[in-house]
Coordinates of C-alpha atoms and ligand atoms in Angstrom, one line a residue:
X179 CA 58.6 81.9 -57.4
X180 CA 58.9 84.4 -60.5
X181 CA 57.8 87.2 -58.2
X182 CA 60.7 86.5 -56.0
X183 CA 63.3 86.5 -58.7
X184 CA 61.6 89.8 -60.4
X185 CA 62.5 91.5 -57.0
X186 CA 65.6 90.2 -56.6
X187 CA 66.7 91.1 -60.6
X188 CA 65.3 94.2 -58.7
X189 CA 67.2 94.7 -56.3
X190 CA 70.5 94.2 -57.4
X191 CA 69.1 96.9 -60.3
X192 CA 69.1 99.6 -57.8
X193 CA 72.4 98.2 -56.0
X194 CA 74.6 98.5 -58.7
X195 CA 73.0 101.7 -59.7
X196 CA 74.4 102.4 -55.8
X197 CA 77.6 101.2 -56.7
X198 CA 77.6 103.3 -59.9
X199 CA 76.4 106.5 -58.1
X200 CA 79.3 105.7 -55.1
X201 CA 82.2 105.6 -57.6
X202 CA 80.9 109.2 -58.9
X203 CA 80.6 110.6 -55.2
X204 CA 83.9 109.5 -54.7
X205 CA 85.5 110.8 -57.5
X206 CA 83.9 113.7 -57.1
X207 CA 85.3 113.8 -52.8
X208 CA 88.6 113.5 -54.3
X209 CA 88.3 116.7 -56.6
X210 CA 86.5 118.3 -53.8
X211 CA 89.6 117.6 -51.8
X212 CA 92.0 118.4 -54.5
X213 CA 90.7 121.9 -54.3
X214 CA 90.5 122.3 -50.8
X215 CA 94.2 121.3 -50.7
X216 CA 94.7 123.9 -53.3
X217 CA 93.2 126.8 -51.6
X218 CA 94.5 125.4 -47.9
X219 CA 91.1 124.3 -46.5
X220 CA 90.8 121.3 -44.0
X221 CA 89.1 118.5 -44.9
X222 CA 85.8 118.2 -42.6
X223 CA 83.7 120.8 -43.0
X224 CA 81.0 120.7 -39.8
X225 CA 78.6 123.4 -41.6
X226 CA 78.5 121.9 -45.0
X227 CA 77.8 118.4 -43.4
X228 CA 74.9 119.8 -41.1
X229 CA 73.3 121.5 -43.9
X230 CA 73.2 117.9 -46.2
X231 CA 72.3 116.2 -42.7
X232 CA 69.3 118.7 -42.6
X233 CA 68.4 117.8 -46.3
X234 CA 68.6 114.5 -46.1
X235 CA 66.3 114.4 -42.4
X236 CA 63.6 116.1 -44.8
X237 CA 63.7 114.1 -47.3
X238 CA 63.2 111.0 -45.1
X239 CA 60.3 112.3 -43.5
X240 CA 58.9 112.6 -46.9
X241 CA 59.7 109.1 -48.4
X242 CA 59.0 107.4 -45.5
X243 CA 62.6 106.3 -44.3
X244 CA 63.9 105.1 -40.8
X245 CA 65.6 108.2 -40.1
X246 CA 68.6 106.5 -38.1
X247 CA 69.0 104.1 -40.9
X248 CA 69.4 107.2 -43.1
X249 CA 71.7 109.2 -41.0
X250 CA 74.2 105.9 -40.8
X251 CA 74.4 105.3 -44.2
X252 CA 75.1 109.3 -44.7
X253 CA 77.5 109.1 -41.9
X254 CA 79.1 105.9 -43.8
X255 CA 79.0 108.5 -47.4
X256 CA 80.6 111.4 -45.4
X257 CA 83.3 109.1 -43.9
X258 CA 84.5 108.1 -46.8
X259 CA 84.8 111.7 -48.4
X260 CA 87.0 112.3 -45.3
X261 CA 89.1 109.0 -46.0
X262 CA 89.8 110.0 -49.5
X263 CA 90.9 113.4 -48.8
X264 CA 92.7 112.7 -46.0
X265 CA 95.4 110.9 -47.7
X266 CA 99.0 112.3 -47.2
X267 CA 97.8 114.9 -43.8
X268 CA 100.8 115.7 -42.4
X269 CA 100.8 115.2 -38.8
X270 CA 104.1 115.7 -35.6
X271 CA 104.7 112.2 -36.8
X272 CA 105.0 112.7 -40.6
X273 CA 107.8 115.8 -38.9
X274 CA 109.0 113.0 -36.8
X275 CA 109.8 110.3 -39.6
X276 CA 111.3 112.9 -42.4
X277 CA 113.7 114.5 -39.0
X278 CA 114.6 111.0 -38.2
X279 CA 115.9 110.0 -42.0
X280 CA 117.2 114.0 -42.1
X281 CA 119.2 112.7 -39.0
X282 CA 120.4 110.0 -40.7
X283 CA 121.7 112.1 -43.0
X284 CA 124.1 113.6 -40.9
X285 CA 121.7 116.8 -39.8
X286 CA 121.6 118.0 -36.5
X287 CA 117.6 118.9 -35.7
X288 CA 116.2 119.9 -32.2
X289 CA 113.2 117.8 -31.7
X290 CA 110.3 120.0 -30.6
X291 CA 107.4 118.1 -32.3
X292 CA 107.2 114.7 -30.0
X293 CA 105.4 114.7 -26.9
X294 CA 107.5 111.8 -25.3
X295 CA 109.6 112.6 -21.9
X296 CA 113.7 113.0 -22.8
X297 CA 114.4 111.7 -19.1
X298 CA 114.6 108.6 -17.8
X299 CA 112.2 106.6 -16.7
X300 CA 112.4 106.2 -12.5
X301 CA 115.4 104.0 -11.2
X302 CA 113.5 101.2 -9.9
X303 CA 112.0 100.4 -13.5
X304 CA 116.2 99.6 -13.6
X305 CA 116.4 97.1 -11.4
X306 CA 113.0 95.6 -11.6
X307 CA 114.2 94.8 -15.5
X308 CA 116.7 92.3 -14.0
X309 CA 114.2 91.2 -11.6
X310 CA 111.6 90.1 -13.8
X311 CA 113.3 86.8 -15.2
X312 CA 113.9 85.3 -11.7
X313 CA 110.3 86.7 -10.3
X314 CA 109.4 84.2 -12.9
X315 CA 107.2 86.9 -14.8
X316 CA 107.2 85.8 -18.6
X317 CA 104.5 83.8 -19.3
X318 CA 100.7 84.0 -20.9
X319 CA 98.2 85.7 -18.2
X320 CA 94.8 87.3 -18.4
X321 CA 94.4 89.9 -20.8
X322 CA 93.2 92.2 -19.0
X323 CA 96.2 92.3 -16.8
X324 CA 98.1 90.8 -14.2
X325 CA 95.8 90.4 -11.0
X326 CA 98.6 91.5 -8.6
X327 CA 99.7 94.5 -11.1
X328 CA 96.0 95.5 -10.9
X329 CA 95.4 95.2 -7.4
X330 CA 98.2 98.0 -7.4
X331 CA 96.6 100.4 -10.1
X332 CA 93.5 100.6 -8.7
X333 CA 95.2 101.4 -4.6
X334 CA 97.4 104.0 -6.8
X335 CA 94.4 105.6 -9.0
X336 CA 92.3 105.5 -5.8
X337 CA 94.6 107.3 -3.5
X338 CA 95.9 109.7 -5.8
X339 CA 92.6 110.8 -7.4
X340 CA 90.7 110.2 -4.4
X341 CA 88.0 107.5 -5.5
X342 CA 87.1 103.9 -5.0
X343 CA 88.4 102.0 -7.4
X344 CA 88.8 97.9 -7.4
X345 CA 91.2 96.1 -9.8
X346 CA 87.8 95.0 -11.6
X347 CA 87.5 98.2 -12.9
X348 CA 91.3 98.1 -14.6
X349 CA 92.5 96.2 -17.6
X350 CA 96.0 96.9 -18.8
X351 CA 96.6 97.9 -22.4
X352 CA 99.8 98.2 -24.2
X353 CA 99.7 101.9 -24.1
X354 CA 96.6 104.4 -23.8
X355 CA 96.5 104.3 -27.3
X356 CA 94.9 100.8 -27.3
X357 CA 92.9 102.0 -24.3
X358 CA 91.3 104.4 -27.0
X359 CA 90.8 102.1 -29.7
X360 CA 89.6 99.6 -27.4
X361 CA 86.9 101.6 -26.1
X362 CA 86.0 103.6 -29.0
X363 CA 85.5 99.8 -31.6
X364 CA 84.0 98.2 -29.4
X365 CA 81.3 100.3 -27.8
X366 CA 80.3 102.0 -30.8
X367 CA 79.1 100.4 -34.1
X368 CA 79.3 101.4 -37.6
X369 CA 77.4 105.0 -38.7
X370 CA 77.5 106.2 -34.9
X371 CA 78.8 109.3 -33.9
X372 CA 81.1 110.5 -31.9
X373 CA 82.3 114.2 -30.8
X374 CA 85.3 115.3 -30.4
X375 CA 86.5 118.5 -29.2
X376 CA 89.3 120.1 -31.4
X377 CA 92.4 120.7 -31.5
X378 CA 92.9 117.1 -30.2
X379 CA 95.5 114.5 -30.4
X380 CA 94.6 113.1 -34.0
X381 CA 93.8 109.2 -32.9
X382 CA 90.8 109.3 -31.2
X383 CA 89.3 110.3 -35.4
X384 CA 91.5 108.0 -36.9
X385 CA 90.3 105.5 -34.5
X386 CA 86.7 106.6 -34.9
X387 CA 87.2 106.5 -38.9
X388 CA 88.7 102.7 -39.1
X389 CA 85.7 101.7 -37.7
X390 CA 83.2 103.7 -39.9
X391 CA 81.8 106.0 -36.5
X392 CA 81.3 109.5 -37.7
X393 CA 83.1 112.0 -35.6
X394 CA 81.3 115.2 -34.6
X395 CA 83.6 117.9 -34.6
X396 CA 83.3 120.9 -32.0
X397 CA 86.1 123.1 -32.7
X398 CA 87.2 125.8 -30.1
X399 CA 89.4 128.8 -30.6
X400 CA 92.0 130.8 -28.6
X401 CA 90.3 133.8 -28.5
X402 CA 87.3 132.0 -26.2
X403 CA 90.3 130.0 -24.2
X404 CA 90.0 126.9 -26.0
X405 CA 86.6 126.4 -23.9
X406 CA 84.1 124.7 -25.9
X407 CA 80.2 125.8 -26.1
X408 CA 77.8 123.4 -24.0
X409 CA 75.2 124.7 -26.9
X410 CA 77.5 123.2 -29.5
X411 CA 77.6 120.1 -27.9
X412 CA 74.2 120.0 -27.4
X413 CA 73.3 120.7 -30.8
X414 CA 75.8 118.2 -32.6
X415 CA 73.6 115.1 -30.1
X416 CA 71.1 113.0 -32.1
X417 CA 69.6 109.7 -32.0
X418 CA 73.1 108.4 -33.5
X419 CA 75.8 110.3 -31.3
X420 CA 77.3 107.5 -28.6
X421 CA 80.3 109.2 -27.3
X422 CA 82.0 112.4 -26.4
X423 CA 85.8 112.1 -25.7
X424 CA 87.7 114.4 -23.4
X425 CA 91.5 115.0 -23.3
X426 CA 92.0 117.5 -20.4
X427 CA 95.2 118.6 -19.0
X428 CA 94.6 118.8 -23.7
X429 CA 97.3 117.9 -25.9
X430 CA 97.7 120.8 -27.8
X431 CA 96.5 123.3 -25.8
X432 CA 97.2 122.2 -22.4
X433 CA 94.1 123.9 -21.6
X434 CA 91.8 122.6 -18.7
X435 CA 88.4 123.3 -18.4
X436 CA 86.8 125.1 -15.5
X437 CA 85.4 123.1 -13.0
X438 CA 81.9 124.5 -13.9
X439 CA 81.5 123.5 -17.6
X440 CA 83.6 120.0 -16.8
X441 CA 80.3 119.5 -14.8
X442 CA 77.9 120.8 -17.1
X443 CA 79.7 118.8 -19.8
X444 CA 79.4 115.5 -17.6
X445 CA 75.4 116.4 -17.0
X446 CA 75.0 116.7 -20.8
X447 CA 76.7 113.2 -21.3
X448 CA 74.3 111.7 -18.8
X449 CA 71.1 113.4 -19.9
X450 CA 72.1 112.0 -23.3
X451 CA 73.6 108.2 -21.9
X452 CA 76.5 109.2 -24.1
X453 CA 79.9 107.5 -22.9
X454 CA 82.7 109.8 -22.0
X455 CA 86.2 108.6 -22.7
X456 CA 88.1 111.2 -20.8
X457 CA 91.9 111.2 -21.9
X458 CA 93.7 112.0 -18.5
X459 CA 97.4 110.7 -19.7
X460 CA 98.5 114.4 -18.7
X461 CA 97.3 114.4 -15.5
X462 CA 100.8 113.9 -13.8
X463 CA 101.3 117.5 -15.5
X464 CA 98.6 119.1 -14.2
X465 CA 99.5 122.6 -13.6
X466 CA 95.8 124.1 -12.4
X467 CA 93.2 122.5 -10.4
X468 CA 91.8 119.5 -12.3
X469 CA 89.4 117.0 -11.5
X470 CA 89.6 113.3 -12.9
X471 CA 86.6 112.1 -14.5
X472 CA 86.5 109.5 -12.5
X473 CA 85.0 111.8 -9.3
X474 CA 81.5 111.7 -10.9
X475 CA 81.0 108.2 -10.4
X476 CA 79.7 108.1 -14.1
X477 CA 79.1 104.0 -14.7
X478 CA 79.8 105.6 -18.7
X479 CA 82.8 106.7 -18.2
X480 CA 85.8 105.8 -19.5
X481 CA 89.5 106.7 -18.5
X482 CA 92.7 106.4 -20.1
X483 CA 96.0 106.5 -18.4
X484 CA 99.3 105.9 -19.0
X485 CA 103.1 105.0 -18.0
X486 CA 104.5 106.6 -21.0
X487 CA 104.5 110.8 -19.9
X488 CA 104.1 110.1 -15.9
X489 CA 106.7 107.9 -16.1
X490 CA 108.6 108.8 -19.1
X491 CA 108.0 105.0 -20.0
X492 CA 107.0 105.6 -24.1
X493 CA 108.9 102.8 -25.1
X494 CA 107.5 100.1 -22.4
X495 CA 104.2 100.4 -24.2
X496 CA 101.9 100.1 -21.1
X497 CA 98.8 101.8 -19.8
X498 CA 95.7 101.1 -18.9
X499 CA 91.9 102.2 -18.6
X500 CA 89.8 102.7 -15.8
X501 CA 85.6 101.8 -16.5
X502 CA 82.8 99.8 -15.0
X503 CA 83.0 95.8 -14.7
X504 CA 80.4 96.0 -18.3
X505 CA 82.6 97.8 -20.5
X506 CA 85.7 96.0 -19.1
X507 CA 84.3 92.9 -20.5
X508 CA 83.8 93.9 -24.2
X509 CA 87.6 95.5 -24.0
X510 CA 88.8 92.2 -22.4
X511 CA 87.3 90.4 -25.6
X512 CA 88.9 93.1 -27.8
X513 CA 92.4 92.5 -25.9
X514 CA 92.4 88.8 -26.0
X515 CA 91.8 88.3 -30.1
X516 CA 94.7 91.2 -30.6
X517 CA 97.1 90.4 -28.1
X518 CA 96.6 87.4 -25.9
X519 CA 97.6 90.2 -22.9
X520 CA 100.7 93.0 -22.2
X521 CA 103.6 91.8 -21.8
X522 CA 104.4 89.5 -18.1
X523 CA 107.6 91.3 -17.7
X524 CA 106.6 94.8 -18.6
X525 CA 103.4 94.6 -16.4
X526 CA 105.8 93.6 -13.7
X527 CA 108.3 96.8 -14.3
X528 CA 104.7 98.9 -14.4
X529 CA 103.6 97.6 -11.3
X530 CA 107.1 98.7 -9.5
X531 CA 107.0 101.9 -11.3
X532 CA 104.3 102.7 -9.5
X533 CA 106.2 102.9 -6.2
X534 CA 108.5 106.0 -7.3
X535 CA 107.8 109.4 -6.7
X536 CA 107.2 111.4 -9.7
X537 CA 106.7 114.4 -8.9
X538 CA 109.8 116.1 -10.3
X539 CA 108.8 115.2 -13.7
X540 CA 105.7 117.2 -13.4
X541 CA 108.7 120.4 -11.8
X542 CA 111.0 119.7 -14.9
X543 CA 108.0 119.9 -17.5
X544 CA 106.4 122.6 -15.6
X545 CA 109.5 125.0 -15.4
X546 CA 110.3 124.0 -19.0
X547 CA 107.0 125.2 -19.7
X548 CA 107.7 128.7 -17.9
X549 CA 110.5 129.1 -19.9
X550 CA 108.5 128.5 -23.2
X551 CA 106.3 131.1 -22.2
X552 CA 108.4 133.6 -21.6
X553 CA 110.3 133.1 -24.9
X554 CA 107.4 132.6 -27.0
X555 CA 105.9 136.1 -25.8
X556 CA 109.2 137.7 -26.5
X557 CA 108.5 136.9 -29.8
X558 CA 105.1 138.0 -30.1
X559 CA 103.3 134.1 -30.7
X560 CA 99.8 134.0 -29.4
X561 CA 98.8 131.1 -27.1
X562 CA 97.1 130.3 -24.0
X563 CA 99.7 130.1 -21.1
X564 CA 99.0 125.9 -20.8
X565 CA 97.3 124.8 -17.4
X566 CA 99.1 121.5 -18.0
X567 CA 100.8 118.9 -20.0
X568 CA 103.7 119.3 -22.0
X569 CA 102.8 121.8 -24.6
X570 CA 102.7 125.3 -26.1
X571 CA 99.9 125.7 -28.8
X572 CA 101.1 128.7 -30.5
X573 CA 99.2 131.1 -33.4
X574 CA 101.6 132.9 -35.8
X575 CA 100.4 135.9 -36.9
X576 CA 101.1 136.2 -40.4
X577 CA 99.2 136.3 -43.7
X578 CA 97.8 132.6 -45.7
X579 CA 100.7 131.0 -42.7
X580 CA 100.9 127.1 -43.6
X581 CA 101.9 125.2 -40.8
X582 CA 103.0 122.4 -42.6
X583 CA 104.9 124.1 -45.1
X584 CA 106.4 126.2 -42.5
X585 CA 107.3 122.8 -40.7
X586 CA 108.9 121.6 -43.6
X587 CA 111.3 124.2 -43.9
X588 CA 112.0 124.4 -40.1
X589 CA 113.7 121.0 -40.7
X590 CA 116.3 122.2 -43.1
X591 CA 117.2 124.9 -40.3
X592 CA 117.5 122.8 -37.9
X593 CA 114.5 122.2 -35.6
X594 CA 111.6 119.8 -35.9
X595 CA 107.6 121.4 -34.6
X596 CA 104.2 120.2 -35.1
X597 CA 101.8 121.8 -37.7
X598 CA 98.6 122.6 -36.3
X599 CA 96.7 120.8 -38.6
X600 CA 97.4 117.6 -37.3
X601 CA 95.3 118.5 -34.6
X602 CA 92.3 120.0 -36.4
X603 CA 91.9 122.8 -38.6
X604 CA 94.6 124.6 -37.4
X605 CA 96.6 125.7 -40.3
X606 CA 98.0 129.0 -38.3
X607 CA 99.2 127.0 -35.5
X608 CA 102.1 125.0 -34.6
X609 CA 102.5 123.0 -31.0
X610 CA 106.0 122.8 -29.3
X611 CA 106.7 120.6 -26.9
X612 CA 108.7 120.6 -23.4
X613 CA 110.5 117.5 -23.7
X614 CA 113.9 118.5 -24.5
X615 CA 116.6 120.4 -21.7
X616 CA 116.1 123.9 -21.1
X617 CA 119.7 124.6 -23.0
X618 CA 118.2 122.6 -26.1
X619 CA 114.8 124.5 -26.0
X620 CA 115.9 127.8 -25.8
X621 CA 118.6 126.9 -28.9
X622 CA 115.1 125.6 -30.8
X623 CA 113.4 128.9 -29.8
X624 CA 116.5 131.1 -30.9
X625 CA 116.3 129.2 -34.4
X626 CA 112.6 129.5 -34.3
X627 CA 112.5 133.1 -33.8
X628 CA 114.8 133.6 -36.5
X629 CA 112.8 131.5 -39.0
X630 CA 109.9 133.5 -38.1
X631 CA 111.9 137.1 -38.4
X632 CA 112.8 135.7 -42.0
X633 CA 109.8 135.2 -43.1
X634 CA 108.1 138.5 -42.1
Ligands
PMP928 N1 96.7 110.4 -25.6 C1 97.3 111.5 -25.8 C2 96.5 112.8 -25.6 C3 98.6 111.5 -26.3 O1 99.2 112.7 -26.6 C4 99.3 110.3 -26.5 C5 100.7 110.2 -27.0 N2 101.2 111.3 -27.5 C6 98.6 109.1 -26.2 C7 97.3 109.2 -25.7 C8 99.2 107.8 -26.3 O2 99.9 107.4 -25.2 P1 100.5 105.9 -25.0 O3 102.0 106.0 -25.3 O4 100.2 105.6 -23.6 O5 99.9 105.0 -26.0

């Protein structure tokens, strides 16, 4: 009995020695981030973290430790370094939110940091609104979607991307977004890893973050096409890595990936029984050949889709994921405790939606996109000419640039753009969108190009 209690008296010795040493880590993470802020660094730093990983690997060999055990409590330690000097990034939203109140205000700003479609969603989603009430839609249902509203995604997703896909295979989500977070909390756990390929839409680490999964971060450049290195992603597996996430037409870049490494990408997932949650919500603005992720058959796999860009539905909040009959059942569970299920009446508007032709979205976007081009050549930006979505991921050229300062001031001139960094460490960057007329854009870009000739 006295044995037991020594041990104990023990143990709680060493864990609020733990506790002590995790206050001094973290204040020291917030100094650390203090000066990174100072000198304009990003916050995760891929080589530092490798070279503690390597450290710490050694030093459990040594001691003795489960080396898995090990590298999830040091993923938990470097997560929370990231949380801490994270606080106050400035992403297109923060942009967003100080436009909006600037708006308020009385300002007139040109909104060229949201990615949400300026035109209207398709006619019928009109008159199926008035529907809805005597179609007797408005009541609770399954969560993972209406059965009839399914039966329709999986006939539209198998006919337009040329697969077999049955409504089992479909649940419905209040946007992609809960698509992501669905997949990503409940098929990883605590301390697992995940890699993402940057510059990337910033939710899939956020998401990754709020539930303690370390994200692996495999950052590409302009100069090599924004194509990432199958070797990098090979290197960043271990025992720990679950996941790799895909976004390809990309938001930023609009990049998509040849057909070649797409495969050799896929190959690597399997070798490794990693899941892939592929990202298609730009697929409707596909300019280039692209191949869903869905034509490998990959039981792993996991697609997101959406009404809000095909459709120019943001507001609706609906969307949906595409995956095998196993991982539909833990996002089911996941659906039910948050929401009970999407909305009857919106499922119903969704499921009529599907029956309009979109295809002059994807014209408007695309020739909006042209016209971006050509302007942002003319005034000497460097970007990849986008393969698809609704972007233009552009490099400025200029000494110490700050994205998010230059942001900043763009708003008291009159336009709104996304820093780079929101997307990675991408301080020289900014992303302008294509969702405003062509009149409107090429104002923006005439403002823009004077901001930038001031500042030279
Ligand atoms: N994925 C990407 C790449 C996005 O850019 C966005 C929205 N900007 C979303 C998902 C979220 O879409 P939804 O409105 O369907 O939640």
């Amino acid at each position: 009995m006295s044995d037991i209690n020594e041990l104990r008296n023990e143990m709680d010795a060493v864990t609020l020695e733990m506790i002590n040493l995790l206050k001094t880590r973290t204040d020291i993470a917030k100094q650390i981030g203090e000066v990174k802020k100072s000198i304009g660094k990003g916050v995760a730093d891929e080589e530092r973290e490798e070279n503690l990983r390597r450290k710490i690997m050694k030093v459990t060999q040594e001691i003795g430790l489960d080396e898995t055990l090990a590298s999830k409590f040091l993923n938990f330690l470097l997560n929370e370094s990231i949380k801490v000097q994270s606080e106050n990034k400035q992403t297109h939203l923060s942009i967003f939110l100080k436009a909006k109140s600037l708006e308020q205000e009385g300002k007139k700003i040109i909104h060229m940091e949201v990615g949400e479609p300026d035109f209207l969603p398709p006619e019928i989603v009109k008159k199926s609104l008035s529907e809805v009430f005597d179609e007797g839609f408005m009541k609770y249902g399954q969560a993972r979607g209406m059965p009839k509203f399914r039966e329709a995604l999986a006939k539209y997703v198998s006919q337009k991307f040329n697969v077999e896909i049955t409504q089992e295979n479909i649940i419905v989500s209040p946007g992609a977004r809960f698509s992501i977070f669905s997949a990503i909390s409940t098929l990883l756990n605590p301390g697992d890893e995940m890699i993402v390929i940057e510059p990337s839409w910033p939710a899939y680490k956020d998401c990754a973050l709020n539930s303690g999964i370390k994200v692996r971060t495999i950052n590409t450049t302009l100069e090599k096409k924004w194509e990432p290195s199958v070797e990098e992603i090979k290197n960043a597996i271990n025992s720990n890595t679950k996941m790799i996430v895909l976004n390809y037409p990309n938001n930023p870049t609009g990049k998509i990936l040849p057909e070649k490494l797409q495969d050799d990408i896929i190959n690597l997932a399997k070798e490794n029984d990693l899941y892939v949650l592929s990202d298609e919500i730009y697929s409707q603005y596909a300019k280039n050949n692209w191949k869903s992720i869905l034509s490998y058959d990959y039981e792993k796999s996991i697609v997101t889709q959406s009404f809000s860009k095909s459709h120019a539905m943001t507001g609706f909040r609906v969307g949906y994921a595409i995956t095998s009959k196993k991982i539909i059942e833990k996002m089911v569970k996941l659906e039910a405790l948050c929401l009970t299920n999407v909305s009857e009446p919106i499922q119903y508007v969704a499921m009529k939606a599907l029956e309009s032709d979109t295809s002059s979205n994807s014209k408007l976007i695309q020739s909006r996109l042209d016209m971006l081009t050509e302007k942002a050549n003319e005034m000497g930006l460097e970007f990849m000419i986008p393969d698809g979505a609704m972007y233009i991921f552009a490099k400025i050229n200029q000494k110490d640039f700050d994205g998010v300062k230059f942001a900043n001031n763009s708003l008291e001139k009159g336009i709104a753009i996304a820093p780079g960094e929101g997307f990675g460490n991408y301080k020289n960057f900014i992303r302008i969108s294509a969702c405003q007329d062509e009149k409107t854009l090429m104002e923006g870009m005439h403002i823009l190009g004077n901001i930038m000739s001031d500042i030279q």
